[in-house]
């Protein structure tokens, strides 16, 4: 019976050792999987940051282009206003001359 207990104990120890080896291997594999997922997550974050950076650069360029276009439109608007004022002045002078001619013809 003593031999039987030893055999049972040896089987129990063997099972514990086997369970320990399997669990250690499993933990190692699980850790490797977790590391891979973390690396993939980090790479994804880097790609997203890179994408966001590119989008920000594109939007910044568009804003700069729009600012330039706005400045050109403001200058063009000023020039057009000057032309309108000159045309108004010419119309007023022309109207004055016509009125003066009609007054002269009546007199």
N, CA and C of each residue as an Amber inpcrd file, in Angstrom:
protein
   321
   0.8130000  -1.1770000   0.0000000   0.0000000   0.0000000   0.0000000
   0.8650000   1.2510000   0.0000000   1.9640000   1.1600000   0.6460000
   2.8860000   2.2710000   0.6550000   3.3630000   2.5670000  -0.7690000
   3.6070000   1.5200000  -1.5100000   4.0270000   1.6880000  -2.9020000
   2.9080000   2.3140000  -3.7370000   1.6720000   1.9210000  -3.4050000
   0.5270000   2.4570000  -4.1210000   0.3810000   3.9490000  -3.8400000
   0.5630000   4.3760000  -2.5750000   0.5020000   5.7950000  -2.2250000
   1.6190000   6.5640000  -2.9210000   2.7760000   5.9700000  -3.0070000
   3.8970000   6.5980000  -3.6690000   3.5950000   6.7560000  -5.1580000
   3.0050000   5.7110000  -5.7190000   2.6500000   5.7760000  -7.1280000
   1.6010000   6.8430000  -7.3650000   0.5940000   6.9250000  -6.4550000
  -0.4330000   7.9650000  -6.5790000   0.1850000   9.3340000  -6.3980000
   1.0670000   9.4280000  -5.4530000   1.7200000  10.6880000  -5.1980000
   2.5900000  11.0830000  -6.3870000   3.2600000  10.1100000  -6.9440000
   4.0740000  10.4040000  -8.1150000   3.2060000  10.8410000  -9.2800000
   2.0620000  10.1780000  -9.4450000   1.1480000  10.5870000 -10.5090000
   0.6360000  12.0090000 -10.2580000   0.3350000  12.2790000  -8.9960000
  -0.1610000  13.6060000  -8.6310000   0.9150000  14.6610000  -8.9080000
   2.1400000  14.3570000  -8.5020000   3.2550000  15.2760000  -8.7610000
   3.4860000  15.4490000 -10.2480000   3.3680000  14.3390000 -10.9720000
   3.5400000  14.3980000 -12.4210000   2.4670000  15.2760000 -13.0600000
   1.2300000  15.1160000 -12.5950000   0.1300000  15.9410000 -13.1130000
   0.3480000  17.4150000 -12.7750000   0.7920000  17.6820000 -11.5510000
   1.0740000  19.0670000 -11.1690000   2.1950000  19.6520000 -12.0220000
   3.2270000  18.8720000 -12.2290000   4.3410000  19.3440000 -13.0530000
   3.8770000  19.6040000 -14.4800000   3.0790000  18.6580000 -14.9960000
   2.5580000  18.8180000 -16.3540000   1.6490000  20.0420000 -16.4390000
   0.7870000  20.2330000 -15.4360000  -0.1000000  21.4000000 -15.4090000
   0.7150000  22.6860000 -15.3190000   1.7680000  22.6600000 -14.5190000
   2.6340000  23.8300000 -14.4040000   3.3120000  24.1670000 -15.7230000
   3.8120000  23.1250000 -16.3830000   4.4780000  23.3410000 -17.6810000
   3.4790000  23.8770000 -18.6990000   2.3000000  23.2660000 -18.7320000
   1.2760000  23.7040000 -19.6890000   0.8450000  25.1310000 -19.3770000
   0.6260000  25.4150000 -18.0970000   0.1890000  26.7660000 -17.7510000
   1.2900000  27.7820000 -18.0280000   2.5520000  27.4130000 -17.7540000
   3.6550000  28.3220000 -18.0510000   3.7560000  28.5570000 -19.5460000
   3.6160000  27.5010000 -20.3010000   3.6500000  27.6450000 -21.7610000
   2.4610000  28.4820000 -22.2130000   1.3080000  28.2480000 -21.6140000
   0.1030000  28.9970000 -21.9610000   0.2520000  30.4650000 -21.6160000
   0.8160000  30.7390000 -20.4380000   1.0180000  32.1290000 -20.0340000
   1.9770000  32.8170000 -20.9930000   3.0140000  32.0930000 -21.3750000
   3.9890000  32.6520000 -22.3000000   3.3260000  32.9600000 -23.6460000
   2.5370000  32.0170000 -24.1130000   1.8420000  32.2140000 -25.3830000
   0.8210000  33.3430000 -25.2770000   0.0950000  33.3410000 -24.1620000
  -0.8880000  34.4100000 -23.9550000  -0.1720000  35.7590000 -23.9140000
   0.9660000  35.8070000 -23.2130000   1.7230000  37.0510000 -23.1450000
   2.2020000  37.4720000 -24.5290000   2.6530000  36.5120000 -25.3260000
   3.0930000  36.8260000 -26.6920000   1.9290000  37.3980000 -27.5030000
   0.7600000  36.8110000 -27.3510000  -0.4220000  37.3050000 -28.0630000
  -0.7720000  38.7180000 -27.5920000  -0.7080000  38.9190000 -26.2780000
  -1.0100000  40.2570000 -25.7320000  -0.0050000  41.2750000 -26.2550000
   1.2740000  40.9020000 -26.2910000   2.2980000  41.8060000 -26.8140000
   2.0410000  42.1410000 -28.2730000   1.6800000  41.1240000 -29.0560000
   1.3870000  41.3620000 -30.4680000   0.2190000  42.3270000 -30.6200000
  -0.8220000  42.1210000 -29.7960000  -1.9820000  43.0090000 -29.8650000
  -1.5960000  44.4210000 -29.4570000  -0.7370000  44.5320000 -28.4340000
  -0.2940000  45.8590000 -28.0130000   0.5300000  46.5160000 -29.1160000
   1.4040000  45.7500000 -29.7620000   2.1950000  46.2850000 -30.8640000
   1.3020000  46.7100000 -32.0090000   0.3180000  45.8840000 -32.3300000
  -0.6230000  46.2170000 -33.4020000  -1.3970000  47.4820000 -33.0380000
  -1.8170000  47.5640000 -31.7620000  -2.5350000  48.7580000 -31.2990000
  -1.6590000  49.9900000 -31.3910000  -0.3840000  49.8540000 -31.0130000
   0.5420000  50.9960000 -31.0820000   0.7550000  51.4180000 -32.5320000
   0.9180000  50.4400000 -33.4120000   1.1010000  50.7660000 -34.8330000
  -0.1490000  51.4380000 -35.3850000  -1.3130000  50.9510000 -34.9540000
  -2.5700000  51.5490000 -35.4020000  -2.6530000  52.9910000 -34.9240000
  -2.2750000  53.2270000 -33.6600000  -2.2720000  54.5870000 -33.1280000
  -1.3230000  55.4730000 -33.9190000  -0.1330000  54.9390000 -34.2530000
   0.8290000  55.7070000 -35.0430000   0.2680000  56.0330000 -36.4190000
  -0.4000000  55.0450000 -37.0340000  -1.0000000  55.2890000 -38.3500000
  -2.0940000  56.3390000 -38.2470000  -2.9110000  56.2370000 -37.2010000
  -3.9750000  57.2140000 -37.0150000  -3.3950000  58.6020000 -36.7920000
  -2.3420000  58.6890000 -35.9570000  -1.6970000  59.9720000 -35.7160000
  -1.1080000  60.5090000 -37.0080000  -0.4890000  59.6330000 -37.7900000
   0.0790000  60.0490000 -39.0640000  -1.0290000  60.5340000 -39.9910000
  -2.1320000  59.8210000 -40.0070000  -3.2620000  60.2140000 -40.8350000
  -3.8160000  61.5520000 -40.3840000  -3.9600000  61.7290000 -39.0650000
  -4.4520000  62.9960000 -38.5390000  -3.4860000  64.1270000 -38.8780000
  -2.1980000  63.8500000 -38.7750000  -1.2000000  64.8600000 -39.1060000
  -1.3100000  65.2620000 -40.5620000  -1.4670000  64.2820000 -41.4490000
  -1.6190000  64.5820000 -42.8750000  -2.8890000  65.3840000 -43.1220000
  -3.9740000  65.0070000 -42.4570000  -5.2260000  65.7390000 -42.6290000
  -5.0830000  67.1700000 -42.1390000  -4.3970000  67.3470000 -41.0310000
  -4.1790000  68.6970000 -40.4990000  -3.3570000  69.5120000 -41.4790000
  -2.3170000  68.9060000 -42.0610000  -1.4920000  69.6110000 -43.0360000
  -2.3150000  70.0090000 -44.2570000  -3.1470000  69.0870000 -44.7410000
  -3.9890000  69.3750000 -45.9070000  -4.9410000  70.5210000 -45.5860000
  -5.5710000  70.4590000 -44.4290000  -6.5080000  71.5100000 -44.0450000
  -5.7950000  72.8470000 -43.8450000  -4.5970000  72.8010000 -43.2820000
  -3.8190000  74.0250000 -43.1090000  -3.4910000  74.6460000 -44.4560000
  -3.1080000  73.8120000 -45.4160000  -2.8220000  74.3140000 -46.7590000
  -4.0700000  74.9200000 -47.3890000  -5.2000000  74.2520000 -47.2270000
  -6.4510000  74.7860000 -47.7770000  -6.8030000  76.1200000 -47.1430000
  -6.6040000  76.2200000 -45.8350000  -6.8920000  77.4870000 -45.1340000
  -5.9870000  78.5900000 -45.6680000  -4.7130000  78.2710000 -45.8540000
  -3.7740000  79.2550000 -46.3800000  -4.1960000  79.6990000 -47.7750000
  -4.5860000  78.7510000 -48.6210000  -5.0480000  79.0920000 -49.9620000
  -6.2930000  79.9650000 -49.9150000  -7.2040000  79.6300000 -49.0230000
  -8.4230000  80.4330000 -48.8940000  -8.1130000  81.8420000 -48.3950000
  -7.1770000  81.9490000 -47.4520000  -6.7880000  83.2750000 -46.9700000
  -6.2060000  84.1040000 -48.1040000  -5.3750000  83.4860000 -48.9230000
  -4.7900000  84.1800000 -50.0750000  -5.8790000  84.6140000 -51.0370000
  -6.8180000  83.7310000 -51.2980000  -7.9150000  84.0480000 -52.2140000
  -8.7750000  85.1820000 -51.6530000  -9.0210000  85.1480000 -50.3480000
  -9.7950000  86.2190000 -49.7120000  -9.0870000  87.5610000 -49.8670000
  -7.7660000  87.5500000 -49.6430000  -7.0010000  88.7880000 -49.7950000
  -7.1030000  89.3190000 -51.2240000  -6.9990000  88.4240000 -52.2010000
  -7.1190000  88.8560000 -53.5990000  -8.5090000  89.4080000 -53.8830000
  -9.5250000  88.7510000 -53.3590000 -10.8960000  89.2320000 -53.5710000
 -11.1200000  90.5820000 -52.8970000 -10.5250000  90.7900000 -51.7370000
 -10.6440000  92.0870000 -51.0630000  -9.9950000  93.1720000 -51.9070000
  -8.8000000  92.8950000 -52.4450000  -8.1220000  93.8700000 -53.3040000
  -8.9490000  94.1600000 -54.5480000  -9.4960000  93.1010000 -55.1490000
 -10.3200000  93.2790000 -56.3410000 -11.5690000  94.0990000 -56.0060000
 -12.1570000  93.8440000 -54.8490000 -13.3370000  94.5930000 -54.4180000
 -13.0030000  96.0760000 -54.2540000 -11.8480000  96.3670000 -53.6690000
 -11.4240000  97.7650000 -53.4940000 -11.2590000  98.4340000 -54.8500000
 -10.6150000  97.7330000 -55.7820000 -10.4260000  98.2880000 -57.1250000
 -11.7600000  98.5480000 -57.8110000 -12.6910000  97.6190000 -57.6450000
 -14.0150000  97.7970000 -58.2520000 -14.7570000  98.9740000 -57.6260000
 -14.6170000  99.1410000 -56.3300000 -15.2460000 100.2920000 -55.6680000
 -14.6850000 101.6010000 -56.2040000 -13.3700000 101.6370000 -56.4110000
 -12.7410000 102.8390000 -56.9630000 -13.3030000 103.1080000 -58.3570000
 -13.4410000 102.0760000 -59.1740000 -13.9970000 102.2430000 -60.5180000
 -15.4320000 102.7470000 -60.4560000 -16.2180000 102.2160000 -59.5270000
 -17.6160000 102.6520000 -59.3800000 -17.6670000 104.1280000 -58.9900000
 -16.8170000 104.5280000 -58.0620000 -16.7900000 105.9320000 -57.6370000
 -16.4110000 106.8270000 -58.8080000 -15.4340000 106.4090000 -59.6020000
 -15.0270000 107.2030000 -60.7740000 -16.1630000 107.2950000 -61.7810000
 -16.8570000 106.1660000 -61.9980000 -17.9840000 106.1750000 -62.9380000
 -19.1010000 107.0860000 -62.4300000 -19.3630000 107.0460000 -61.1200000
 -20.3680000 107.9340000 -60.5400000 -19.9850000 109.3950000 -60.7580000
 -18.7110000 109.6830000 -60.5600000 -18.2320000 111.0540000 -60.7550000
 -18.4190000 111.4800000 -62.2130000 -18.0950000 110.5770000 -63.1480000
 -18.2830000 110.8930000 -64.5740000 -19.7570000 111.1130000 -64.8970000
 -20.6140000 110.2640000 -64.3590000 -22.0540000 110.4180000 -64.5950000
 -22.5670000 111.7410000 -64.0400000 -22.1030000 112.0740000 -62.8480000
 -22.5280000 113.3470000 -62.2490000 -22.0510000 114.5130000 -63.1030000
 -20.7930000 114.4730000 -63.5570000 -20.2630000 115.5460000 -64.4080000
 -21.0270000 115.6230000 -65.7250000 -21.3140000 114.4580000 -66.2950000
 -22.0520000 114.4280000 -67.5470000 -23.4580000 115.0020000 -67.3460000
 -24.0850000 114.6390000 -66.2620000 -25.4290000 115.1630000 -65.9820000
 -25.3790000 116.6710000 -65.7730000 -24.3700000 117.1370000 -65.0690000
 -24.2310000 118.5840000 -64.8500000 -24.0650000 119.3160000 -66.1760000
 -23.2490000 118.7550000 -67.0610000 -23.0230000 119.3940000 -68.3590000
 -24.3150000 119.4600000 -69.1620000 -25.1040000 118.3850000 -69.1390000
 -26.3740000 118.3730000 -69.8650000 -27.3320000 119.4150000 -69.3060000
 -27.3750000 119.4950000 -67.9730000 -28.2530000 120.4850000 -67.3410000
 -27.8060000 121.8840000 -67.7030000 -26.4980000 122.1060000 -67.6810000
 -25.9700000 123.4250000 -68.0260000 -26.2540000 123.7680000 -69.4890000
 -26.1390000 122.7890000 -70.3880000 -26.4250000 123.0340000 -71.7960000
 -27.9010000 123.3890000 -71.9920000 -28.7740000 122.6780000 -71.3000000
 -30.2070000 122.9540000 -71.4210000 -30.5230000 124.3280000 -70.8570000
 -29.8570000 124.7400000 -69.7810000 -30.0680000 126.0770000 -69.2270000
 -29.5980000 127.1200000 -70.2030000 -28.4460000 126.8620000 -70.8200000
 -27.8910000 127.8270000 -71.7780000 -28.8040000 127.9510000 -73.0040000
 -29.3820000 126.8460000 -73.4400000 -30.2590000 126.8670000 -74.6070000
 -31.5380000 127.6210000 -74.2780000 -32.0250000 127.5770000 -73.0800000
 -33.2450000 128.2840000 -72.6900000 -32.9950000 129.7710000 -72.5640000
 -31.8570000 130.1020000 -72.1720000 -31.5550000 131.5310000 -71.9740000
 -31.2520000 132.1370000 -73.2670000
